[in-house]
Short mmCIF file of C-alpha atoms in Angstrom, two decimals:
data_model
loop_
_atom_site.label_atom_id
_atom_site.label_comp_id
_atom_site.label_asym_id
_atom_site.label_seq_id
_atom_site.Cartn_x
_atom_site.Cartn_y
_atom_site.Cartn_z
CA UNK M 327 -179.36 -14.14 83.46
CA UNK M 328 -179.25 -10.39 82.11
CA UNK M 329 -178.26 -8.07 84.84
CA UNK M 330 -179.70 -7.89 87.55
CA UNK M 331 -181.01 -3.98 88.33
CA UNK M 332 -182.49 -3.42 91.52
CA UNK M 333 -183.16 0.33 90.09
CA UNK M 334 -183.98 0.92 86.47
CA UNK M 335 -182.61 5.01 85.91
CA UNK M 336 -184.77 6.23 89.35
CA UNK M 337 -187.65 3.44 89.45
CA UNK M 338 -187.89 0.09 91.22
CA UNK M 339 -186.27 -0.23 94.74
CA UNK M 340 -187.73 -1.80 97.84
CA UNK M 341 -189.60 0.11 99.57
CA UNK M 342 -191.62 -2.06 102.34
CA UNK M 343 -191.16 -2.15 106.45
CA UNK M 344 -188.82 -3.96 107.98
CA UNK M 345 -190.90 -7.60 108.62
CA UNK M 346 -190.49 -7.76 104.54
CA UNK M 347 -186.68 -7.52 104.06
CA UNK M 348 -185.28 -10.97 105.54
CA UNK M 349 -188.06 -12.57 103.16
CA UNK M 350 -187.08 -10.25 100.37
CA UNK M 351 -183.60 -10.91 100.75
CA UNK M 352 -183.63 -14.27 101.47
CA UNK M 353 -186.00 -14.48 97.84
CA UNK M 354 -182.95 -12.18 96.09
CA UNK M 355 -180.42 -14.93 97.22
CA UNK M 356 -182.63 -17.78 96.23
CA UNK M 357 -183.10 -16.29 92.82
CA UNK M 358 -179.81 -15.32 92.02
CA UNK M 359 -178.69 -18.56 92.83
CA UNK M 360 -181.07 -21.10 91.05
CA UNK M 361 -181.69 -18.83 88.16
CA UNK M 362 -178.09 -19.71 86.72
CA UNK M 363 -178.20 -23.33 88.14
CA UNK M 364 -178.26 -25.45 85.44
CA UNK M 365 -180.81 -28.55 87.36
CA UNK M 366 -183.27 -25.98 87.70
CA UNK M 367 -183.11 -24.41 84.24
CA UNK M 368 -183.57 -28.22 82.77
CA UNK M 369 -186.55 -28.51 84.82
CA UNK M 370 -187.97 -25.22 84.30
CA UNK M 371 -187.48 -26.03 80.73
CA UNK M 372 -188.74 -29.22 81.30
CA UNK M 373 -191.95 -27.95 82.77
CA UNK M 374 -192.02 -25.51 79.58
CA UNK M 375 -191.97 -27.75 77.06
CA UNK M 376 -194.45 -30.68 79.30
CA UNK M 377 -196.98 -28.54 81.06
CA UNK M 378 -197.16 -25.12 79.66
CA UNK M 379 -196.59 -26.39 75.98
CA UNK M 380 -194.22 -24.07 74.44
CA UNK M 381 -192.85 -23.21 72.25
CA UNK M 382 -196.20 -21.19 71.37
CA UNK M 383 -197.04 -20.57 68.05
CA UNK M 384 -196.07 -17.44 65.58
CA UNK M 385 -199.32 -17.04 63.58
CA UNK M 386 -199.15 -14.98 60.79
CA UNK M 387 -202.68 -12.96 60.33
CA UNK M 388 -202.82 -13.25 56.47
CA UNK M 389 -206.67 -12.15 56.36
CA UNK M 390 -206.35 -9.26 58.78
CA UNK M 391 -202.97 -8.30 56.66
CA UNK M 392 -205.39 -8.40 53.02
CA UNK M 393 -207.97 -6.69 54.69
CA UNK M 394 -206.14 -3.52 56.42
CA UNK M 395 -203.32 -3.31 53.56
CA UNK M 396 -200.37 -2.27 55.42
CA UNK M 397 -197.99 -4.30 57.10
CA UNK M 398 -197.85 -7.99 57.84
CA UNK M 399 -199.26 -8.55 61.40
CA UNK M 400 -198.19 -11.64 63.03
CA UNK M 401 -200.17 -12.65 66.28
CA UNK M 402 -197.82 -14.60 69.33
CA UNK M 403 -200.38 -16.67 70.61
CA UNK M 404 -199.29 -16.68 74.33
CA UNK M 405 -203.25 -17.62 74.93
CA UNK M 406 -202.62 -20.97 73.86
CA UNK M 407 -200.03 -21.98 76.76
CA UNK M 408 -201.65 -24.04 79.25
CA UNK M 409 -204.43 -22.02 81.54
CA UNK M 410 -204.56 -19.49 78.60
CA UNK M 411 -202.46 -16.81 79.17
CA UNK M 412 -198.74 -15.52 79.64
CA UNK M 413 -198.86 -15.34 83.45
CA UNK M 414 -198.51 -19.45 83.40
CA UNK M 415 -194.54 -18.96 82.67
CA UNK M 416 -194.11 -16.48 86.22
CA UNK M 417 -195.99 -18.92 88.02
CA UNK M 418 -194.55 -22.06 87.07
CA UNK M 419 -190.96 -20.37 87.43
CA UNK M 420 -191.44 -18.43 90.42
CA UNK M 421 -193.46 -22.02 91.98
CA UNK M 422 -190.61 -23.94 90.92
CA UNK M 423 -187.91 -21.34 92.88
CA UNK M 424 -190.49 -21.74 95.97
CA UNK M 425 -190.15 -25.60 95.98
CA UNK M 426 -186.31 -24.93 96.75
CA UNK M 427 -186.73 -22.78 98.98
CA UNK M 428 -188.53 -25.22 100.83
CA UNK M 429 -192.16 -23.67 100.85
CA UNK M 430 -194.71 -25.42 101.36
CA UNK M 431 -197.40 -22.36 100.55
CA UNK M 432 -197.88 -19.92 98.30
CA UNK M 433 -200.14 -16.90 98.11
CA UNK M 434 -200.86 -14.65 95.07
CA UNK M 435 -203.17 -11.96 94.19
CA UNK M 436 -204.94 -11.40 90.84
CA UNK M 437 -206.86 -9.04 88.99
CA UNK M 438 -208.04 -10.70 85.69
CA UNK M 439 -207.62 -14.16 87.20
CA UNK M 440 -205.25 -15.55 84.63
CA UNK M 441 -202.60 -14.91 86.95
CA UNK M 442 -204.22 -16.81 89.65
CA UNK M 443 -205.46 -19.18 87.09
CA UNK M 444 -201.82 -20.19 86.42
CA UNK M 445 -200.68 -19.79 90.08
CA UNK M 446 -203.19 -22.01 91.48
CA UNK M 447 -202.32 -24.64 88.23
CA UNK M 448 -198.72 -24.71 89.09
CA UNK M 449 -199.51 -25.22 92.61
CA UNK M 450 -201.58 -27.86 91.94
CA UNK M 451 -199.09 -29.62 89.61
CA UNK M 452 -196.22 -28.91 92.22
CA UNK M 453 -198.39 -30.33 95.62
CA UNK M 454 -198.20 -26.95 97.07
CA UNK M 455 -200.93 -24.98 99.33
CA UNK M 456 -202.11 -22.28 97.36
CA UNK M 457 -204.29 -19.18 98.63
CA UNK M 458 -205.58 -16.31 95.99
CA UNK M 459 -206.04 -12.71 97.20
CA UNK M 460 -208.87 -11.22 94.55
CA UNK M 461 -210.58 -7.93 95.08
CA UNK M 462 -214.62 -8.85 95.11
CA UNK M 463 -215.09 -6.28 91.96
CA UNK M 464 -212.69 -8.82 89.69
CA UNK M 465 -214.32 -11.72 91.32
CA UNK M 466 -217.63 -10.46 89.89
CA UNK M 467 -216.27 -9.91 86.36
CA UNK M 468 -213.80 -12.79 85.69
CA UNK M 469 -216.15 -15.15 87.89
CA UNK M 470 -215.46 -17.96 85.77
CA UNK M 471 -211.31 -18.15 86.69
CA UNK M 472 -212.45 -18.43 90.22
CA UNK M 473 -214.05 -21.57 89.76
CA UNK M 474 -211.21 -23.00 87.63
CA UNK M 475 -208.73 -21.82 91.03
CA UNK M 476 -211.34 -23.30 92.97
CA UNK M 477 -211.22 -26.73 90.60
CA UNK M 478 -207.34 -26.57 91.21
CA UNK M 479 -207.51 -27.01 94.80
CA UNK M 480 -206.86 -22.91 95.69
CA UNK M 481 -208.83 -20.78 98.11
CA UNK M 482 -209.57 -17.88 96.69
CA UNK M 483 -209.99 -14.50 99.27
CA UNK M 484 -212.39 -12.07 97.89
CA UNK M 485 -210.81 -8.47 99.07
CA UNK M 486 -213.63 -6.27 99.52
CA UNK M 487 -211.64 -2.75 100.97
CA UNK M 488 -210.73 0.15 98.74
CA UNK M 489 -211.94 0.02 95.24
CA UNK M 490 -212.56 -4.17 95.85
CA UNK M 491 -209.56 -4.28 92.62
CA UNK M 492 -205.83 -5.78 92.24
CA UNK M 493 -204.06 -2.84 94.29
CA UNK M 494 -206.66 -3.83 97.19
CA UNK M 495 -205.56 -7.48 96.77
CA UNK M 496 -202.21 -6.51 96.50
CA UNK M 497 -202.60 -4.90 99.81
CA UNK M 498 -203.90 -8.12 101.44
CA UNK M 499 -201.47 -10.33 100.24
CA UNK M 500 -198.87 -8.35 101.44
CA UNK M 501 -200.22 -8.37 105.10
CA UNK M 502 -200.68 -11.91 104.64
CA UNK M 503 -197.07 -12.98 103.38
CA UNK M 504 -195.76 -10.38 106.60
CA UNK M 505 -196.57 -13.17 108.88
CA UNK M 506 -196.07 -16.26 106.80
CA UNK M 507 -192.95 -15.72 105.26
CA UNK M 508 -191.40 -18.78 107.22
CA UNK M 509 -193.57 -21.24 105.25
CA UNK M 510 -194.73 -19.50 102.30
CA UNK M 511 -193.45 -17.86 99.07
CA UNK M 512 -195.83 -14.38 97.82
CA UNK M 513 -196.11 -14.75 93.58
CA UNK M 514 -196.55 -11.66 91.97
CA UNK M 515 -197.61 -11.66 88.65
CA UNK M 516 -196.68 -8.74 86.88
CA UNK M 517 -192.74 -7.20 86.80
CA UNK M 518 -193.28 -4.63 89.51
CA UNK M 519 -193.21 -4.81 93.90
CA UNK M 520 -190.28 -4.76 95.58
CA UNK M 521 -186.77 -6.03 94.38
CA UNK M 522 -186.29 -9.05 93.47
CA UNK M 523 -190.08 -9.00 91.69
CA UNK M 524 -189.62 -6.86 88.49
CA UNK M 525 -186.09 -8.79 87.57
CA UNK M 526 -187.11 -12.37 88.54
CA UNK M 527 -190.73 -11.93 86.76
CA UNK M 528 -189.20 -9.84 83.27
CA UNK M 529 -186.80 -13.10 83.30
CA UNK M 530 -189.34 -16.06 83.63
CA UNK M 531 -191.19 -13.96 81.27
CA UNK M 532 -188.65 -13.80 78.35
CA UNK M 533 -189.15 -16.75 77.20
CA UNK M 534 -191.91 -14.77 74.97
CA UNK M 535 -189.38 -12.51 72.86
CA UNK M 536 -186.76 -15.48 73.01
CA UNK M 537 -189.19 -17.69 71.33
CA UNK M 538 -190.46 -14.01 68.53
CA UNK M 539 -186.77 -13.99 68.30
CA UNK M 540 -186.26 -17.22 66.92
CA UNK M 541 -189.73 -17.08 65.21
CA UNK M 542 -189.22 -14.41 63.08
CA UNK M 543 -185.63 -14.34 62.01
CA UNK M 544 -186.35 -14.09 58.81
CA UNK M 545 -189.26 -11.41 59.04
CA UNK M 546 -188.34 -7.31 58.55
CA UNK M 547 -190.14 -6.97 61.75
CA UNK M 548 -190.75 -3.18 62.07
CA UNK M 549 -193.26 -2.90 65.51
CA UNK M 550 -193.61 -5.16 67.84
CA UNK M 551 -196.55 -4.43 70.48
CA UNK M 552 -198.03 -5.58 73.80
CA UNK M 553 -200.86 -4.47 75.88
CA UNK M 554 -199.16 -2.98 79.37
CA UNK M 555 -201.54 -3.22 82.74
CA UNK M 556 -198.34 -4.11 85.15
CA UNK M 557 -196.60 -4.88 82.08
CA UNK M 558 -195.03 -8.60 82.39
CA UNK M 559 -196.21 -9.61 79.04
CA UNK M 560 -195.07 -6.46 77.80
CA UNK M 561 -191.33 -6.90 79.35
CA UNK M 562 -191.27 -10.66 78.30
CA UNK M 563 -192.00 -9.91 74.93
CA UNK M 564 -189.99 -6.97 74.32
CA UNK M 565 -186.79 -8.20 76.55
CA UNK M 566 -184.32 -9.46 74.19
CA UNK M 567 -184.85 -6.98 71.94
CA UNK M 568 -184.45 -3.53 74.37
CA UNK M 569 -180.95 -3.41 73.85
CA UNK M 570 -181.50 -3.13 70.04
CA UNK M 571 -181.90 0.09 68.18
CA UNK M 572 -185.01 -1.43 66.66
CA UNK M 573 -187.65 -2.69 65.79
CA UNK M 574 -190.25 0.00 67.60
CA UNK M 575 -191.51 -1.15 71.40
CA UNK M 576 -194.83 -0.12 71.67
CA UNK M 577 -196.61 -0.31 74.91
CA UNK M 578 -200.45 -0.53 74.84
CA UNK M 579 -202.47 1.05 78.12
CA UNK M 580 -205.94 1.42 79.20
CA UNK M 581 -208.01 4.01 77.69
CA UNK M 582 -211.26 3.49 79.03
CA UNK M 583 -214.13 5.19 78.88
CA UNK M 584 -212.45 8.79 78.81
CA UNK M 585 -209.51 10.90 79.98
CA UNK M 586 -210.57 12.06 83.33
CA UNK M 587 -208.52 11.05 86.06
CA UNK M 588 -210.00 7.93 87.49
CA UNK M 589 -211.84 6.88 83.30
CA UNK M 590 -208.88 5.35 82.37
CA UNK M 591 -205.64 3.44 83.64
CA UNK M 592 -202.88 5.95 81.24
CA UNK M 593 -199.92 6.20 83.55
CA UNK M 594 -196.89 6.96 80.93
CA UNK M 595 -198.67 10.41 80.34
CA UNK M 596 -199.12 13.87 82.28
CA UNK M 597 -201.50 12.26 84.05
CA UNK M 598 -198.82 9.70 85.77
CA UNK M 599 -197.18 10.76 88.55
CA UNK M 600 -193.74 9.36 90.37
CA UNK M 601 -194.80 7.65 93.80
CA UNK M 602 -193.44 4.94 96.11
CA UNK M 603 -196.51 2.54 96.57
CA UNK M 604 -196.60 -1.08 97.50
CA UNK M 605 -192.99 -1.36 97.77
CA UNK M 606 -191.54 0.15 94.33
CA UNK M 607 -191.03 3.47 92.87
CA UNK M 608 -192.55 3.84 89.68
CA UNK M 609 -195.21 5.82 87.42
CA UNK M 610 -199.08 5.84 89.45
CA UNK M 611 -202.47 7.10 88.94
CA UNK M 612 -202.44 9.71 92.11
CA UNK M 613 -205.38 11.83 93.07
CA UNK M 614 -205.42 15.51 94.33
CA UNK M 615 -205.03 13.82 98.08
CA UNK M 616 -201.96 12.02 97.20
CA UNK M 617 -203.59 8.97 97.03
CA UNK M 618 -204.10 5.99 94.22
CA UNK M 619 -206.69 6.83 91.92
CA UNK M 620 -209.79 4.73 91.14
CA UNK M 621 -208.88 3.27 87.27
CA UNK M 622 -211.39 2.12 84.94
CA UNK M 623 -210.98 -0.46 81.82
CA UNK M 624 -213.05 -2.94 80.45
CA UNK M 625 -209.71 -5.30 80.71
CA UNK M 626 -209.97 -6.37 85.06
CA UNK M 627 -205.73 -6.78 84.08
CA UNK M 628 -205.20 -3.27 82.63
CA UNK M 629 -207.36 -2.29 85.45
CA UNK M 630 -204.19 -0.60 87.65
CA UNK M 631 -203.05 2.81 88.67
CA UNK M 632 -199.03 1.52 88.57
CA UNK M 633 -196.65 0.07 86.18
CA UNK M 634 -193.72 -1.72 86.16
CA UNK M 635 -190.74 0.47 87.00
CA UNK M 636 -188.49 -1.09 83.90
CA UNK M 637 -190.98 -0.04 81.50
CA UNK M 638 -191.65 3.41 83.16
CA UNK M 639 -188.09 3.82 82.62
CA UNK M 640 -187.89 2.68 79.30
CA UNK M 641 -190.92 4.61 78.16
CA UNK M 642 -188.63 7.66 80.08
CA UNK M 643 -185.86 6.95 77.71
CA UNK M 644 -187.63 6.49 74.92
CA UNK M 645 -187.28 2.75 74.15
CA UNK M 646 -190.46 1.68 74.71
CA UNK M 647 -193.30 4.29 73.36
CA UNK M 648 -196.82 4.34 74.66
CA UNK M 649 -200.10 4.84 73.41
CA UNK M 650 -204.01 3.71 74.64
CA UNK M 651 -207.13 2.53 73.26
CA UNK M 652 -210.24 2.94 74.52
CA UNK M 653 -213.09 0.40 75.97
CA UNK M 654 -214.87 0.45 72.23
CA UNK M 655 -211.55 0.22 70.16
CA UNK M 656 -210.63 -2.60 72.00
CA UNK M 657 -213.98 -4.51 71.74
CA UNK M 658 -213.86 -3.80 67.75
CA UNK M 659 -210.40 -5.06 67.27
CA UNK M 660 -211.81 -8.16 69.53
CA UNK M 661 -214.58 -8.84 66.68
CA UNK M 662 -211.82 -8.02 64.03
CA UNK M 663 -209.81 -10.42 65.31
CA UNK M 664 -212.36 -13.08 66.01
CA UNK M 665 -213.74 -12.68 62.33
CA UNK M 666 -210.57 -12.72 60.15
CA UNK M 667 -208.44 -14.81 61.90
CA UNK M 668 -210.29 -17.46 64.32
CA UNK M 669 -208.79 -15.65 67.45
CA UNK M 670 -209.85 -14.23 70.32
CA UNK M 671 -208.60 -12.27 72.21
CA UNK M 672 -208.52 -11.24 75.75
CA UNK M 673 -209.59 -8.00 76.03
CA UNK M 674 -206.35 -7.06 77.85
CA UNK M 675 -205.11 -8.29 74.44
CA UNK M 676 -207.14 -6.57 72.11
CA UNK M 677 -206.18 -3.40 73.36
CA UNK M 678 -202.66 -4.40 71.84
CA UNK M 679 -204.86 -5.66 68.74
CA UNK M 680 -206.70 -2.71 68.13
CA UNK M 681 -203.45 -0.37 68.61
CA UNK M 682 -201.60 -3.23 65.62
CA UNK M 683 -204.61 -2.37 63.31
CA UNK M 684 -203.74 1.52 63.64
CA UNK M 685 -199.90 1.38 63.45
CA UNK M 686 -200.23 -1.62 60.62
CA UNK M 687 -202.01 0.83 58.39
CA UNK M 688 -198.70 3.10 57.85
CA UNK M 689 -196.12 0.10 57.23
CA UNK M 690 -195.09 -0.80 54.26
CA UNK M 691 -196.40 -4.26 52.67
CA UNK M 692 -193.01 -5.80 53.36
CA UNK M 693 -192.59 -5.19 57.18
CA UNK M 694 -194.12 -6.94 59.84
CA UNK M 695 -195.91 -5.87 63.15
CA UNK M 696 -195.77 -8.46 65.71
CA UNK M 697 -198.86 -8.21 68.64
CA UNK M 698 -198.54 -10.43 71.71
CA UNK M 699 -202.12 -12.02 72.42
CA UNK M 700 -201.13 -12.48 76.22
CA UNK M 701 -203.99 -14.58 76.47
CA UNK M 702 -207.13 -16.07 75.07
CA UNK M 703 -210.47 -14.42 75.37
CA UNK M 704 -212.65 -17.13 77.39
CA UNK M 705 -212.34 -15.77 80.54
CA UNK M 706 -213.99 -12.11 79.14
CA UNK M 707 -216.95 -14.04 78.05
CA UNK M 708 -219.13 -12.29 80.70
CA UNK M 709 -217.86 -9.11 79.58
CA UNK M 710 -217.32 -9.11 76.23
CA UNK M 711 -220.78 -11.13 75.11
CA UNK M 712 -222.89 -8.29 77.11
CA UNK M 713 -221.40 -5.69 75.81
CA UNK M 714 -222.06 -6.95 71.92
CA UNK M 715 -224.70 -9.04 72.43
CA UNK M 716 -226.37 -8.22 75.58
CA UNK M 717 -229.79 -9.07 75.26
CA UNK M 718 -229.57 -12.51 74.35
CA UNK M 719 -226.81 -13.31 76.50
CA UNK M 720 -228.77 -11.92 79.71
CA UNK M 721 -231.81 -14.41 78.30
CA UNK M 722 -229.36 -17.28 78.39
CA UNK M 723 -228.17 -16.53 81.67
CA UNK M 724 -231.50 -16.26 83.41
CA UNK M 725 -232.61 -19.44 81.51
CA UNK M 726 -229.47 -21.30 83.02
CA UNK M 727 -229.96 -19.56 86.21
CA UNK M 728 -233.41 -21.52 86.75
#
C-alpha cells in the first residue's frame, strides 16, 4: 500500500457530521487492514484476473500514429474489462472489503452509469443487496446502463432535486448510508469524499498504471493522458508513475459548450475555486452565491463541479497538468478513433483522445503518448449517434418505439 494521506498539501479531509465518522472510521480500519492482508489481495487478484479479465490490453494505434505523424499513441483499453469501463476495479475491490466487513448492502451513486454498471455487477457476483442513487437527468442520457443495473438485480433511485446530476445523487446517497451504516457499505466511484475514499479508490484503481508500467517498458513513453471528471481513472493510471520526474501527466477536463461558468466542468483553472463540499476539500465549480455551479458536458461522467483532492493537488504542484476539450473536439476524436483504429470510445474517453491527437502532433516519431480509454463507447450510443447522425437515428427509434 503507498501511503496513506488523509490530506494531499491542503485538499482531502473529512468533512461530514458526526452520524458519518464511526462508519468512516470503522471503513479506515477495515481498509488499512485488508488492503495489506495477503487472503484478500489473492482474491482480489483472483477476481481480477476471473471476472474483470485483466490484464487489459496495450494497443498500439499504428493507423492513427501514420495518419497524424507525430508520436506513437498507444490506447489502454480499460473499456474492455468486464461491464466496460475502469470503475469495475473500485467496485469489485471496494465490494470485496464490504463482504469483510460483514455487509450485507451496498449503495452507490452514478453519473455515467458505468460506475453503477460495475457496482451493481460486483454485487451481483458477490450475493449482496445493491441500491443505485442516479440523478433523473443521467438516467435520461445513459438510459441503457440502467437497464443493465436493473438486469443485475440493483434498484436504481432516480434523484430528481438540484440539477437531477451526480452531486444530487451524491447527496442522496449520503443521507441514505447516514442511517444504514450498520448493514451497509456506501461505494464511491471516483477518488474523492471523505477520507478513506480518495486513498482506498486511487489504490484499487492502480492496477491501470501497474499494468502501462509493465506494458510499456520498453516504449520512450513521453505523455501519458486521461480524461479527469472525479478523476479515478486519471489517478489509477497515472499512480505509479507521480513520483517520477517524467513522463508528462496530463489531465483531460470538460470543455463543453463554452467558458461561461456553468458551459463547462474546468475546475483546475481561475474558474475553480477551494470549497469543502460533500465531505472533502478540494477544487469546485462555485457560483456568485457560494454555491455548486450547474456543469455542462456531453460526457454524464465529466459532468461534475469537483475533483479529486490528489489531483487538485498535483495539478497545484505541477505534476499533473491540465487542459479541456470541448463537446465537438471530443465527438471528432470519437469518429477518429472509431475510423482508424476499430475503437470507440466513451465520450468521457474521447475527451482524453481528442487532447492525444493535439499533444501527439509535437512528439517526435520515436516517443510514445499513452491515452487511457476508461471505457468503451456503447453506453453513449444515445448521445453520440444523435449528435452525428440524428435524423436517422430518431427514425429508428420511433420505428422501434411502435
Amino acid at each position: 500500500m503507498k501511503k496513506y494521506n488523509n490530506f494531499f498539501g491542503r485538499f482531502g479531509g473529512r468533512y461530514v457530521a458526526e452520524v458519518l465518522r464511526e462508519p468512516l472510521r470503522e471503513l479506515e480500519d477495515a481498509y488499512k487492514k485488508y488492503i495489506v492482508d495477503t487472503d484478500f489481495i489473492d482474491e482480489l487478484n483472483k477476481f481480477a484476473k476471473d471476472f474483470i479479465g485483466r490484464p487489459t490490453p496495450l494497443l498500439f494505434a499504428e493507423n492513427s500514429t501514420n495518419q497524424i505523424g507525430g508520436g506513437q499513441i498507444y490506447i489502454k483499453l480499460e473499456g474492455l474489462a468486464n461491464t466496460g469501463a475502469h470503475k469495475i476495479n473500485n467496485a469489485v475491490g471496494q465490494a470485496l472489503l464490504a463482504k469483510r466487513m460483514g455487509k450485507t448492502r451496498v449503495i452507490a451513486e452514478t453519473g455515467a452509469g458505468q460506475h453503477g454498471v460495475a457496482t451493481a455487477a460486483a454485487c451481483a457476483r458477490l450475493g449482496l443487496e445493491c441500491v443505485i442513487y442516479m440523478g433523473a437527468e443521467d438516467i435520461r442520457r445513459q438510459h441503457p446502463n440502467v437497464y443493465w443495473m436493473e438486469l443485475y438485480g440493483a434498484k436504481v433511485v432516480s434523484v430528481e432535486s438540484g440539477s437531477k446530476t451526480l452531486k444530487d445523487a451524491v447527496n442522496e446517497a449520503l443521507r441514505d448510508w447516514s442511517g444504514s451504516f450498520n448493514n451497509t457499505h456506501y461505494i464511491i466511484g471516483s477518488a474523492l469524499g471523505p477520507s478513506p475514499y480518495p486513498d482506498m479508490v486511487r489504490e484499487f484503481q492502480s492496477v491501470i498504471g501497474r499494468e502501462v508500467k509493465e506494458q510499456a517498458k520498453d516504449l520512450d513513453i513521453a505523455v501519458m493522458v486521461a480524461c479527469v471528471g472525479g478523476g479515478s481513472n486519471a489517478i489509477g493510471f497515472f499512480e505509479p508513475f507521480l513520483e517520477m520526474n517524467t513522463p508528462r501527466l496530463v489531465g483531460v477536463e470538460a470543455g463543453g459548450k463554452g467558458s461561461g461558468l456553468g458551459e463547462n466542468a474546468i475546475r483546475m483553472t481561475d474558474s475553480g475555486k477551494d470549497g469543502i463540499v460533500q465531505g472533502y476539500k478540494s477544487k469546485f465549480l462555485i457560483d456568485s452565491d457560494g454555491q455548486l455551479s450547474e456543469t455542462h458536458s456531453i460526457s454524464a461522467g465529466l459532468d461534475y463541479p469537483g475533483i479529486g483532492p490528489q489531483l487538485a493537488n498535483l495539478g497545484e504542484i505541477g505534476r499533473v497538468e491540465f487542459t479541456s476539450i470541448n463537446d465537438n473536439e471530443a465527438l471528432e476524436a470519437l469518429k477518429f478513433f472509431a475510423r482508424n483504429e476499430g475503437v470507440i470510445f466513451a465520450m468521457e474517453s474521447s475527451h482524453a483522445g481528442a487532447a492525444a491527437i493535439k499533444i501527439a502532433k509535437g512528439l517526435p516519431k520515436n516517443r510514445a503518448i499513452i491515452v487511457n480509454m476508461s471505457g468503451r463507447g456503447d453506453k453513449d450510443i444515445f448521445i453520440s449517434a444523435k449528435a452525428l447522425d440524428e435524423k436517422p437515428w430518431k427514425e429508428f427509434l420511433m420505428e422501434e418505439s411502435k
